[in-house]
Short mmCIF file of C-alpha atoms in Angstrom, two decimals:
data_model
loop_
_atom_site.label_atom_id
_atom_site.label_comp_id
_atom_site.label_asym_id
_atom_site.label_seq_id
_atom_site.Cartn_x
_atom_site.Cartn_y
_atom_site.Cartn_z
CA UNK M 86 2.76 -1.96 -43.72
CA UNK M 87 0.74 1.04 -44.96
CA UNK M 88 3.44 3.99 -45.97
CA UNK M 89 1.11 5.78 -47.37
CA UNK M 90 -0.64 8.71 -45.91
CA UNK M 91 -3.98 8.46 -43.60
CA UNK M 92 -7.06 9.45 -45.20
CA UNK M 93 -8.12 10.53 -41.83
CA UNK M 94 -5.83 12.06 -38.06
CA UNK M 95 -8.70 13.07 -36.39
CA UNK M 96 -9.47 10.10 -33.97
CA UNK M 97 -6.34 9.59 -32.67
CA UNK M 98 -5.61 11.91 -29.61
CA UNK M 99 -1.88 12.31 -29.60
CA UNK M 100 0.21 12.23 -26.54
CA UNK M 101 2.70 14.93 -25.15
CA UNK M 102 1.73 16.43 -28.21
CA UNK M 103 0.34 20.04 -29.66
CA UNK M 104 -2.65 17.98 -32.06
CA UNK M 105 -3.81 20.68 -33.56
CA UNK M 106 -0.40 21.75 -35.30
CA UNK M 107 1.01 18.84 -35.85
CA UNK M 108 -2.69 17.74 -37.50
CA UNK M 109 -2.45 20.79 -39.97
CA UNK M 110 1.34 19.80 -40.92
CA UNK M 111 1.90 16.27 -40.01
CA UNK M 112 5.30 14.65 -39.15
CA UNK M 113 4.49 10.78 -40.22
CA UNK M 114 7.53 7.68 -39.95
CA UNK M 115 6.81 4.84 -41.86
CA UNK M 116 9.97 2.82 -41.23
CA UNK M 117 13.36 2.80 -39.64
CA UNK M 118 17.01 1.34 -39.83
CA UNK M 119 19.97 1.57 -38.23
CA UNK M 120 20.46 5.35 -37.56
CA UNK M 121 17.56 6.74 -39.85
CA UNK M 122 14.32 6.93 -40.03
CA UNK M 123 12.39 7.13 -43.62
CA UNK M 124 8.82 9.60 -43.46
CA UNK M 125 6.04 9.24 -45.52
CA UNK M 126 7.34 11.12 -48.23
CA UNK M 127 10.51 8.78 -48.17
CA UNK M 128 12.94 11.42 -46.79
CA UNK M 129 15.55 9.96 -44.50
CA UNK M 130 15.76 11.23 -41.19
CA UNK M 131 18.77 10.61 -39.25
CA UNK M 132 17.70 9.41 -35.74
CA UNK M 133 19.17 12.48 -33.30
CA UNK M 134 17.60 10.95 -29.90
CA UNK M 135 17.36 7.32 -30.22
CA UNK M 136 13.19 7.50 -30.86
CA UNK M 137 12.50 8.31 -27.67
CA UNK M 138 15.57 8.26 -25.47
CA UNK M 139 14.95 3.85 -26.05
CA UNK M 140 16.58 2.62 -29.26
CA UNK M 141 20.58 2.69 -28.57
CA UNK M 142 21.62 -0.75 -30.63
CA UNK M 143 19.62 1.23 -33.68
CA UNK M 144 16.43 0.31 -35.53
CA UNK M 145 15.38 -2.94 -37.09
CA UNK M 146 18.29 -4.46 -35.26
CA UNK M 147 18.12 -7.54 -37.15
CA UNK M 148 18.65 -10.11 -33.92
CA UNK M 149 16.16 -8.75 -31.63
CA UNK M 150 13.83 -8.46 -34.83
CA UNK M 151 14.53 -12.51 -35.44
CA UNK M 152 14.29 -12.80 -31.42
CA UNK M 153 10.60 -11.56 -31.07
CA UNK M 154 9.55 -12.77 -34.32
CA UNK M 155 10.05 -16.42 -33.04
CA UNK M 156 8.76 -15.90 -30.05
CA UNK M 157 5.51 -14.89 -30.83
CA UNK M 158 5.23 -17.63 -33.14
CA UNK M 159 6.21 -19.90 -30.09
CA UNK M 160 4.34 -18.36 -27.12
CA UNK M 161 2.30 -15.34 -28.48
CA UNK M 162 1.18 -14.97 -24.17
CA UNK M 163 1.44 -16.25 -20.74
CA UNK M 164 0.64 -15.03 -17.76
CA UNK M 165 2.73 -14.54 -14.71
CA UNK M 166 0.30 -14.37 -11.88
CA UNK M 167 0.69 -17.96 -10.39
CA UNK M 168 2.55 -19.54 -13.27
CA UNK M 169 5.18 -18.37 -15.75
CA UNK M 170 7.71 -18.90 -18.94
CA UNK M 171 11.08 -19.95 -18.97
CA UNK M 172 12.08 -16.58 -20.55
CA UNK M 173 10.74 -14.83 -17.71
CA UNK M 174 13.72 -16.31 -15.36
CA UNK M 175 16.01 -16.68 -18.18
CA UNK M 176 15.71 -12.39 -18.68
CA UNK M 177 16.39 -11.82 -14.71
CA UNK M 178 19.37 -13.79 -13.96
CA UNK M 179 20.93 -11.94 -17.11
CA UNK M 180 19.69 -8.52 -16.02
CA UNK M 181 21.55 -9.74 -12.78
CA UNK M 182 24.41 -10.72 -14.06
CA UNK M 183 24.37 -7.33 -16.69
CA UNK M 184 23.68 -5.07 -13.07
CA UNK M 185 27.19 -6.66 -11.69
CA UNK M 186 24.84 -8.35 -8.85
CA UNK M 187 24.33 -5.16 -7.40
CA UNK M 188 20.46 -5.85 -7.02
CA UNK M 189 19.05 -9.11 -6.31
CA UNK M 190 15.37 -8.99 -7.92
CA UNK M 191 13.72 -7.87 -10.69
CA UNK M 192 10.15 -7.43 -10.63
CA UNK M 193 8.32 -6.57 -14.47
CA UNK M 194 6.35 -3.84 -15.58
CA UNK M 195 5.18 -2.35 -18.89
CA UNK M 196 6.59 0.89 -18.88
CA UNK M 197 8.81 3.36 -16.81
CA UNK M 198 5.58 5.17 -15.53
CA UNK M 199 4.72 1.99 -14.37
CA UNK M 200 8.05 0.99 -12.90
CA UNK M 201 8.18 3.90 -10.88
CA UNK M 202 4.72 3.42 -9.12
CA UNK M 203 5.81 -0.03 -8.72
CA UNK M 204 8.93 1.07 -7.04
CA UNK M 205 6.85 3.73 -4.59
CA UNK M 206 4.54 1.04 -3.64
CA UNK M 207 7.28 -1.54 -3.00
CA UNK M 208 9.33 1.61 -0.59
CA UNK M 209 5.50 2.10 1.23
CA UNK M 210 4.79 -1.80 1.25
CA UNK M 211 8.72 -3.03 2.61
CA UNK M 212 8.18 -0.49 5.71
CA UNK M 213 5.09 -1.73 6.71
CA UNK M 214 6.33 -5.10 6.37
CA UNK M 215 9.16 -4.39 8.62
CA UNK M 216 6.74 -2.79 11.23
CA UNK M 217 7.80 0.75 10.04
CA UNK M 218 4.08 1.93 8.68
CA UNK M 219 4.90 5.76 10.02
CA UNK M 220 7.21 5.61 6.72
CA UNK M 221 4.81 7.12 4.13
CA UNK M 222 6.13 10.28 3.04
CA UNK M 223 7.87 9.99 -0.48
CA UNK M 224 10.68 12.75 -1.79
CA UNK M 225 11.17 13.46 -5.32
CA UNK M 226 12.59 16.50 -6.98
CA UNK M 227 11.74 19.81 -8.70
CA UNK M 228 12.41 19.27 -12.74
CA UNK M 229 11.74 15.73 -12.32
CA UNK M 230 9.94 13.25 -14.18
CA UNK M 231 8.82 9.96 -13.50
CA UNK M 232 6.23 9.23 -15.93
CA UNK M 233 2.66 10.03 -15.81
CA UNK M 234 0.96 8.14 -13.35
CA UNK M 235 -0.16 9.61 -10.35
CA UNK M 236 2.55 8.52 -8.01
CA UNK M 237 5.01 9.70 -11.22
CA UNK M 238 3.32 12.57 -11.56
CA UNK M 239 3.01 13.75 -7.31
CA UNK M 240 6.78 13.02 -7.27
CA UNK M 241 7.64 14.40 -10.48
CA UNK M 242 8.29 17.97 -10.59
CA UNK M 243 7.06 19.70 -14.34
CA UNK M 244 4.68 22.21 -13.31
CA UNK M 245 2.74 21.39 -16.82
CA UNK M 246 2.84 17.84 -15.95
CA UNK M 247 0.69 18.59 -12.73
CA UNK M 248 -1.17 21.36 -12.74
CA UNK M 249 -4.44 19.65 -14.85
CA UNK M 250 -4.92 16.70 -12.39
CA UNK M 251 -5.77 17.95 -8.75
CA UNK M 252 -3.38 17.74 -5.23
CA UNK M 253 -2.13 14.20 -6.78
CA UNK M 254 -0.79 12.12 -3.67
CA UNK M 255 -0.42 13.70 0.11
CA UNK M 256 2.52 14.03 2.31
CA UNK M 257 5.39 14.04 -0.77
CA UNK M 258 7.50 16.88 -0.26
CA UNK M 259 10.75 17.84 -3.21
CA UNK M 260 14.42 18.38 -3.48
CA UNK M 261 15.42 21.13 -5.16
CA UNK M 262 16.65 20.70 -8.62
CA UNK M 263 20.56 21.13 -9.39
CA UNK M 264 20.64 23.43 -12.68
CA UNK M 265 22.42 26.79 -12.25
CA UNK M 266 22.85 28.32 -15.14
CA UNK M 267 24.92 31.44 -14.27
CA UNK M 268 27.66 28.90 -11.90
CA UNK M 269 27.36 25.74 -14.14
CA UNK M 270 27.04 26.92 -17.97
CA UNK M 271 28.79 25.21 -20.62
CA UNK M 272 29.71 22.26 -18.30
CA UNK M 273 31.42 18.61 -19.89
CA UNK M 274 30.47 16.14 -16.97
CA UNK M 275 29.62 16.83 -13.61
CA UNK M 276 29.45 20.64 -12.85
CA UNK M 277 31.58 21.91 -10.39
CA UNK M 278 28.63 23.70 -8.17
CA UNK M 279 25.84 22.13 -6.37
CA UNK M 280 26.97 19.47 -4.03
CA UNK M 281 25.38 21.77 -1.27
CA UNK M 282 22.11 21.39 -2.42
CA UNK M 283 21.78 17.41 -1.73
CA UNK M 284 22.24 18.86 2.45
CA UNK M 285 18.76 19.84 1.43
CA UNK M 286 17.17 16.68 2.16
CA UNK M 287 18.68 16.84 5.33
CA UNK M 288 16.48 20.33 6.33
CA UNK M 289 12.89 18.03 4.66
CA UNK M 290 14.06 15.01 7.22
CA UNK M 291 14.32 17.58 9.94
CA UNK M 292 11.11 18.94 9.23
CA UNK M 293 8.87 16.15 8.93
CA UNK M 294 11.38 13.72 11.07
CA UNK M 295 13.12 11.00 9.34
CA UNK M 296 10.19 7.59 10.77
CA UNK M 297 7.82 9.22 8.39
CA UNK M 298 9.61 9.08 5.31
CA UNK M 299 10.05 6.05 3.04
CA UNK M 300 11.85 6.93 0.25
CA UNK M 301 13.53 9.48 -2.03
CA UNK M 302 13.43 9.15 -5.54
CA UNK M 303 15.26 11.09 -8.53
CA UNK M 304 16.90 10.72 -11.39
CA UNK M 305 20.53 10.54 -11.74
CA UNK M 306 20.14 12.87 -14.72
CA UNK M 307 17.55 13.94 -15.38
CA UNK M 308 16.71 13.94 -18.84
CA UNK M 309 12.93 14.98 -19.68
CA UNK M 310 13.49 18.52 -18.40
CA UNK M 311 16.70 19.33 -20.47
CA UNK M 312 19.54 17.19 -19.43
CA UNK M 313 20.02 18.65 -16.09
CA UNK M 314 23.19 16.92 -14.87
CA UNK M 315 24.23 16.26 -11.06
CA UNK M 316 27.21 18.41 -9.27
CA UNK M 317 30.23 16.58 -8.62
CA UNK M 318 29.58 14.76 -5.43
CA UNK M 319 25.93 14.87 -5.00
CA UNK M 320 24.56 11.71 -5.48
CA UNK M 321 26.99 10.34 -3.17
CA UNK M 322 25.92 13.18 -0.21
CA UNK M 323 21.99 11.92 -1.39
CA UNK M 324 23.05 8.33 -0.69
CA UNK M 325 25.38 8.83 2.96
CA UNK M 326 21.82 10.75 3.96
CA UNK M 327 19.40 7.97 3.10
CA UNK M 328 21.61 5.34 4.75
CA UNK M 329 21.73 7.52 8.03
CA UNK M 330 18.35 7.64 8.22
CA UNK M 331 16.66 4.48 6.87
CA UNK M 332 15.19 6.02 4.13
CA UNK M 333 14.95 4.20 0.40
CA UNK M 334 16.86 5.81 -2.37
CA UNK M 335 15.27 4.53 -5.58
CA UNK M 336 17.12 6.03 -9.13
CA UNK M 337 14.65 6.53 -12.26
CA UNK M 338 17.05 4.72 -14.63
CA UNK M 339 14.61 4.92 -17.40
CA UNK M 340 16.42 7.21 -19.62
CA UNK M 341 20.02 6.48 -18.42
CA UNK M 342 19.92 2.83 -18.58
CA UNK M 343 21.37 0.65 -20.70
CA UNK M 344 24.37 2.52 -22.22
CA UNK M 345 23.15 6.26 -21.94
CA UNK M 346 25.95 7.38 -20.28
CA UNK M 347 28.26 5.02 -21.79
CA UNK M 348 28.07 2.50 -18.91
CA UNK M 349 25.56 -0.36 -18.63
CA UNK M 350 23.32 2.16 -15.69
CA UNK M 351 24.08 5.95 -13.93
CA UNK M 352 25.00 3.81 -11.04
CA UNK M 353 28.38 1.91 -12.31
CA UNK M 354 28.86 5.48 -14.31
CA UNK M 355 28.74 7.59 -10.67
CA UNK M 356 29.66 5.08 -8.36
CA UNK M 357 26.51 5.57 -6.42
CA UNK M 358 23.92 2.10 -5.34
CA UNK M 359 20.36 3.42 -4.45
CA UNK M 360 18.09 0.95 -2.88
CA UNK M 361 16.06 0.29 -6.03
CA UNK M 362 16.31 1.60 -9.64
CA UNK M 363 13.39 1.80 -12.41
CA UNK M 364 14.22 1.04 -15.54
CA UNK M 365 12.80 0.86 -18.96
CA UNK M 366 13.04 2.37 -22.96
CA UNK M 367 16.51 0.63 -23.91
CA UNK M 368 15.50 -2.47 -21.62
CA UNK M 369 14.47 -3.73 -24.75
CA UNK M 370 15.69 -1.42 -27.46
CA UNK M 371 12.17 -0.11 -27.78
CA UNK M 372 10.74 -2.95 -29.79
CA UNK M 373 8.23 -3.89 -27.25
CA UNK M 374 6.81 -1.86 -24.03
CA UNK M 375 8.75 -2.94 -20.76
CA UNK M 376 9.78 -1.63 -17.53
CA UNK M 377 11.56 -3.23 -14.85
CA UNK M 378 12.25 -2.41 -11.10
CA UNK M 379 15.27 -3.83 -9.23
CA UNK M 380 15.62 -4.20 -5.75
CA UNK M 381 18.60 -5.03 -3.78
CA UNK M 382 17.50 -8.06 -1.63
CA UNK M 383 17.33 -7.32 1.64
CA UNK M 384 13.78 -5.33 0.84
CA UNK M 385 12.39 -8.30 -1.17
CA UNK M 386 13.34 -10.50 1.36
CA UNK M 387 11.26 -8.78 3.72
CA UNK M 388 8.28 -9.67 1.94
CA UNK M 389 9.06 -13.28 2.21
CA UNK M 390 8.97 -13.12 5.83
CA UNK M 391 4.93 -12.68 5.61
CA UNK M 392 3.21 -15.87 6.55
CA UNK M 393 2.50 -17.90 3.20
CA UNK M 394 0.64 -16.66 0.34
CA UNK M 395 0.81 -13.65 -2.36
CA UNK M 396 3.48 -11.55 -0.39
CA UNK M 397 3.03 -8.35 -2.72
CA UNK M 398 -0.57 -7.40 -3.97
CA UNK M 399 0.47 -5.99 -7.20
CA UNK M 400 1.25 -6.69 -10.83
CA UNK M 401 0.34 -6.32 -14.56
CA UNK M 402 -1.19 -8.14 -17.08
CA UNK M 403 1.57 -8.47 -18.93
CA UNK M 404 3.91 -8.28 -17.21
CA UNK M 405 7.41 -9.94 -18.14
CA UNK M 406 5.41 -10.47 -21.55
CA UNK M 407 6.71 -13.17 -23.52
CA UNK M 408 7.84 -10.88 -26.64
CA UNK M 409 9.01 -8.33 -24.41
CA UNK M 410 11.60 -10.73 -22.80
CA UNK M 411 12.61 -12.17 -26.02
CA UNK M 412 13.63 -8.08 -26.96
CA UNK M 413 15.34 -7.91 -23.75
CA UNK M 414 17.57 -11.19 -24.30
CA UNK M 415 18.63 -10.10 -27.69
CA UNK M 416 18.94 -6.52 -26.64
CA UNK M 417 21.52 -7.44 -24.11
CA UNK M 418 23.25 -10.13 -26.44
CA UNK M 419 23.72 -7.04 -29.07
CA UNK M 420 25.22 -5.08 -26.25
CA UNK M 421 27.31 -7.52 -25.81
CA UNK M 422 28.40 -9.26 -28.79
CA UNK M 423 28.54 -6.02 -30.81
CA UNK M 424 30.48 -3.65 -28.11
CA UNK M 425 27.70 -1.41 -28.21
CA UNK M 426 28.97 0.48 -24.69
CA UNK M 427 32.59 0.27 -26.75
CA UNK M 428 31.60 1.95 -29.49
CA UNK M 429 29.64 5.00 -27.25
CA UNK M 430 32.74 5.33 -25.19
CA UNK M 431 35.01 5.38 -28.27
CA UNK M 432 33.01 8.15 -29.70
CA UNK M 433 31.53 9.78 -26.79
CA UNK M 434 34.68 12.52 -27.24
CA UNK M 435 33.70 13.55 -31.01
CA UNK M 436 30.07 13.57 -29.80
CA UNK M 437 31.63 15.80 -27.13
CA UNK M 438 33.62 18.20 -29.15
CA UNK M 439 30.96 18.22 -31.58
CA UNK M 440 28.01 19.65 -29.45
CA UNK M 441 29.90 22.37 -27.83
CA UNK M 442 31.26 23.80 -31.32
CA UNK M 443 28.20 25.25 -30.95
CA UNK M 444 28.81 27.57 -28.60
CA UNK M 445 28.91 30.97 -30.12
CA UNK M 446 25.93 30.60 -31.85
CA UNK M 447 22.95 32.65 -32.19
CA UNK M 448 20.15 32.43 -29.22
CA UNK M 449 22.86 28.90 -27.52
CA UNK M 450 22.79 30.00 -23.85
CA UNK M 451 24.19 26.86 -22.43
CA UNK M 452 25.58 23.27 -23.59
CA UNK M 453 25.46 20.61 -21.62
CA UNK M 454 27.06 16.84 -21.70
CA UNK M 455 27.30 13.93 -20.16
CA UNK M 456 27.94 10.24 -21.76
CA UNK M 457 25.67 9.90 -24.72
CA UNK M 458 23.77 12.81 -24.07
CA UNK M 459 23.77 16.38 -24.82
CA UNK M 460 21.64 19.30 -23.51
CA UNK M 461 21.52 22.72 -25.41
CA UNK M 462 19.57 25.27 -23.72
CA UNK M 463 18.38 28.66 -25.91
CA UNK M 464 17.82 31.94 -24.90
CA UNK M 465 13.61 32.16 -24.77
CA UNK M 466 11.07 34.53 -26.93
CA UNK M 467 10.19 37.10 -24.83
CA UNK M 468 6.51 36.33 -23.45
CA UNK M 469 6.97 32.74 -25.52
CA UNK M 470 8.65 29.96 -23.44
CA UNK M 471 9.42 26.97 -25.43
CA UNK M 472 7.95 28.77 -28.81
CA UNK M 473 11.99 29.03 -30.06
CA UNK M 474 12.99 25.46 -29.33
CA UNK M 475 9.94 24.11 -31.11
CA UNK M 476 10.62 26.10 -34.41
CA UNK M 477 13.99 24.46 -33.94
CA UNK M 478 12.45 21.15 -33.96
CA UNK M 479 10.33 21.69 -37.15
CA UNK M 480 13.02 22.81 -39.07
CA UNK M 481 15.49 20.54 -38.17
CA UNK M 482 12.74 17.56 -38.79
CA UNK M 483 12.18 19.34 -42.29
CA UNK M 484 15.84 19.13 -43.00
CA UNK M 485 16.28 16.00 -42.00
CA UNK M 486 17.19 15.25 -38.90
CA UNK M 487 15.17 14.43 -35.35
CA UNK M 488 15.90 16.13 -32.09
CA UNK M 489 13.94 16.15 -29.07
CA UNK M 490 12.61 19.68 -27.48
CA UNK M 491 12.02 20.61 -23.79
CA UNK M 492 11.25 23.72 -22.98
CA UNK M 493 13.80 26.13 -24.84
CA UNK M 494 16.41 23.35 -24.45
CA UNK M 495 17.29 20.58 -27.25
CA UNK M 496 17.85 17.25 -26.34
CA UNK M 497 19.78 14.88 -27.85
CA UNK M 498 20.49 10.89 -27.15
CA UNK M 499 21.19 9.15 -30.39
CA UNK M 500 21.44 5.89 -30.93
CA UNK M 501 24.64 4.39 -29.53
CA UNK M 502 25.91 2.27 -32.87
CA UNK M 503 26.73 5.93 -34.39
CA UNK M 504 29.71 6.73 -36.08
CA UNK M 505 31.62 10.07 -36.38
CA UNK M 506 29.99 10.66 -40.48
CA UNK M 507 26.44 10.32 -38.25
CA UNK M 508 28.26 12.73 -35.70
CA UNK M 509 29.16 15.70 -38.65
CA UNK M 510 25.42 15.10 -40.39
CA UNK M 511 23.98 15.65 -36.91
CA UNK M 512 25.53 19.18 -36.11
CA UNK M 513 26.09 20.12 -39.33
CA UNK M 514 22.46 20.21 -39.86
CA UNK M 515 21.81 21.34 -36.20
CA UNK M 516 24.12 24.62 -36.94
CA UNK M 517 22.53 25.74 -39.70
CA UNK M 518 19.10 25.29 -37.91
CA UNK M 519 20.49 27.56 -35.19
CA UNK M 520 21.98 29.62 -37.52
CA UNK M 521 18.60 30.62 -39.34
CA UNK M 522 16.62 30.21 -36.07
CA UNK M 523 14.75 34.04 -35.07
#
C-alpha cells in the first residue's frame, strides 16, 4: 500500500469534513494496529475513538483479517435477491443467538444510514400490511442522528445536518432531547433529571392522535451530538408509551452496539426491548461496510401473511455481502473467544476515573460517561461555536493521539481491547491539550 504522500487532494471531496483546512494541513493514516494508528510521517497515533465509533476488537485484528481474506478468495460476490450464501444464514442465527433471541430477523444493509431507512420503511410497510395505512407519521428526536439519508436526515435532529436539503420528509414531528446541562453536569451513568421529558411523546400522540403514527425512533445514547446520555428511567417511560398505543419503537444501535456500553447492545445494558434496532460500525469491526436491522417477529411475520411473492420491495446490492459476513463471524468469535465485553467492563472504572480527573480544567464545562464512552463538553468562543473543540482536535492529533469533535464537546469511544497504560497515554495527552487550549 502507498504510505507515501499524494501528489495530488484536490479530487477527492471529503465527507463531514472542513476540505479546505484540512487540504492546506493534511491529517493522512497509512496503517493501523491494535490501539494505534501510524500517519504518513510514521508517527503513532493512539486510537482515542475506535476510528469512527466501529473498531472495538482493535485494528488489523488478525482473525477477522484471515476471515475476509479467505473469503474473497472463495466467493469474491453473490447476490441475495432470489438466491444466497451459506454465510448469509450462518451470520443471522449467530447475531440471534449474540441478541439473547430478543429479535427474530435480521434483514442486511450497507451502512447505519441505510439501516435506519430500512427500519422506517419496514415501521410504514408492517402497518399497511396489517390494514393500519393511517400509521405514517414517524418521531425522532432533537440532537439526533440517524445517518444521512433523507429519512435519517427528516428524523434526525442536527440543525447543520438539515438545513442544506429542503422540508426532507412530511408529517415527522421530534422529542425533545434530554441534555441539561445546569441539572445533569458532571454525571457517571444515567443522570438523575429528565425522566419527565419522555411524557412528551405522550402531548405529540395527543396532538396528531396515536392511528397516525408508526413509529418512534432514537437513540439510546446518542452519540454524534456529544454523548448525550438518557435520565434514569426514560427509555423505559418511551417504551410503556409505544406499547399503549401501537406505535413502533425502533433504537439506532449504530454507535452503541456491539460492546459500547460494555454490554453486547443499549438494550441488555438498560433493560429496555424496542420493536426494531439498527445496527452497524462494530457489526463488523469496521473492516467492511455493513448495517443490519432486527426485528422482533411478530412485524416480519406480518409480511408473510401477503399472498405469495416478494413480501418486502426493498434491498441492496450488496447486501449481506459475502466479505462483510465473513467480518461479522470473526468479529463476534473475537468478542467471544477473547472477552472483549470482559475486558471493557474490567476497565470501564479507570476509563471512568480517568475522564473526570479532568474536571477543573481550563474551558471543561461538563463530563459525561457512560460504558465505553465519554463526553467532555467545553465552554464555547464567544461568536465561534465549535472553533475551541476543533483546535482541540488538531493539537491533540499533532501530539499524538485521535479524538473525535462535536460541536464544543469531545468525544471519545476507544477501542475496547485497551488497557489502563492506553488509559494514562490517552488523558495524559488530553490534559495537556486542555491545558494549553485558548
Amino acid at each position: 500500500m502507498n504510505e507515501s504522500k499524494p501528489q495530488s487532494m484536490s479530487s477527492f471531496w471529503m465527507p463531514f469534513t472542513n476540505n479546505r483546512d484540512f487540504k492546506a494541513n493534511p491529517r493522512l493514516l497509512v496503517s493501523a494496529e491494535g490501539m494505534y494508528y501510524k500517519d504518513v510521517d510514521g508517527n503513532a497515533i493512539l486510537d482515542g475513538t475506535a476510528g469512527l465509533w466501529c473498531v472495538p476488537c482493535g485494528h488489523a485484528q488478525p482473525r477477522i483479517v484471515a476471515a475476509v481474506s479467505e473469503m474473497v478468495g472463495q466467493l469474491d460476490f453473490a447476490p441475495t435477491f432470489q438466491m444466497g450464501h451459506p454465510a448469509a444464514f450462518d451470520l443471522a442465527e449467530q447475531l440471534m443467538e449474540y441478541t439473547g433471541h430478543k429479535f427474530g430477523h435480521v434483514f442486511y444493509t450497507n451502512s447505519g444510514s441505510e439501516a435506519v431507512d430500512t427500519a422506517l420503511k419496514m415501521a410504514l410497510a408492517y402497518h399497511k400490511a396489517r390494514g393500519e395505512g393511517g400509521r405514517t407519521r414517524l418521531i425522532g428526536r432533537e440532537r439526533g442522528y440517524h445517518g444521512v439519508g433523507f429519512g435519517g436526515l427528516s428524523v434526525g435532529g442536527i440543525g447543520p445536518n438539515r438545513k442544506s436539503f429542503g422540508p426532507l420528509l412530511p408529517g415527522v414531528d421530534h422529542l425533545p432531547h434530554t441534555h441539561n446541562l445546569l441539572k445533569n453536569a458532571f454525571s457517571r451513568g444515567e443522570p438523575d433529571f429528565g425522566v419527565e421529558l419522555a411524557d412528551e411523546l405522550e402531548r405529540i400522540v395527543a396532538l396528531h392522535d396515536p392511528s397516525t403514527i408508526a413509529a418512534v425512533i432514537i437513540e439510546p445514547v446518542s452519540g454524534s451530538t456529544g454523548v448525550l446520555v438518557p435520565p434514569k428511567g426514560y427509555l423505559k417511560r418511551l417504551r410503556e408509551i409505544c406499547t399503549r398505543h401501537g406505535i413502533l419503537l425502533i433504537f439506532d444501535e449504530v454507535i452503541t452496539g456491539f460492546g459500547r456500553l460494555t454490554t453486547p447492545f443499549a438494550v441488555d445494558y438498560f433493560d429496555v426491548e424496542p420493536d426494531m434496532m439498527t445496527t452497524a460500525k462494530g457489526l463488523t469491526n469496521g473492516v467492511v461496510p455493513m448495517g443490519a436491522v432486527f426485528s422482533k417477529k411478530f412485524i416480519h411475520d406480518a409480511f408473510m401473511e401477503a399472498p405469495p411473492g416478494i413480501e418486502l420491495f426493498h434491498g441492496y446490492t450488496y447486501s449481506g455481502h459475502p466479505l462483510a459476513c465473513a467480518a461479522s463471524i470473526a468479529t463476534l468469535e473475537v468478542f467471544k473467544e477473547q472477552g472483549v465485553l470482559e475486558n471493557a467492563k474490567a476497565i470501564q472504572p479507570y476509563w471512568e476515573d480517568a475522564v473526570h480527573a479532568l474536571r477543573g480544567l481550563p474551558h471543561v464545562i461538563d463530563i459525561r460517561t457512560i460504558g465505553m464512552v465519554a463526553g467532555i463538553e467545553l465552554e464555547p468562543i464567544a461568536g465561534k461555536p465549535g472553533a475551541r473543540a476543533y483546535s482541540a482536535f488538531k493539537k491533540a492529533f499533532a501530539d499524538g493521539i485521535l479524538i473525535r469533535t462535536t460541536g464544543d464537546i469531545i468525544a471519545l469511544s476507544p477501542p475496547l481491547i485497551l488497557e489502563k497504560k492506553h488509559i494514562d497515554e490517552l488523558f495524559g495527552k488530553l490534559a495537556d491539550v486542555l491545558r494549553n487550549l485558548d
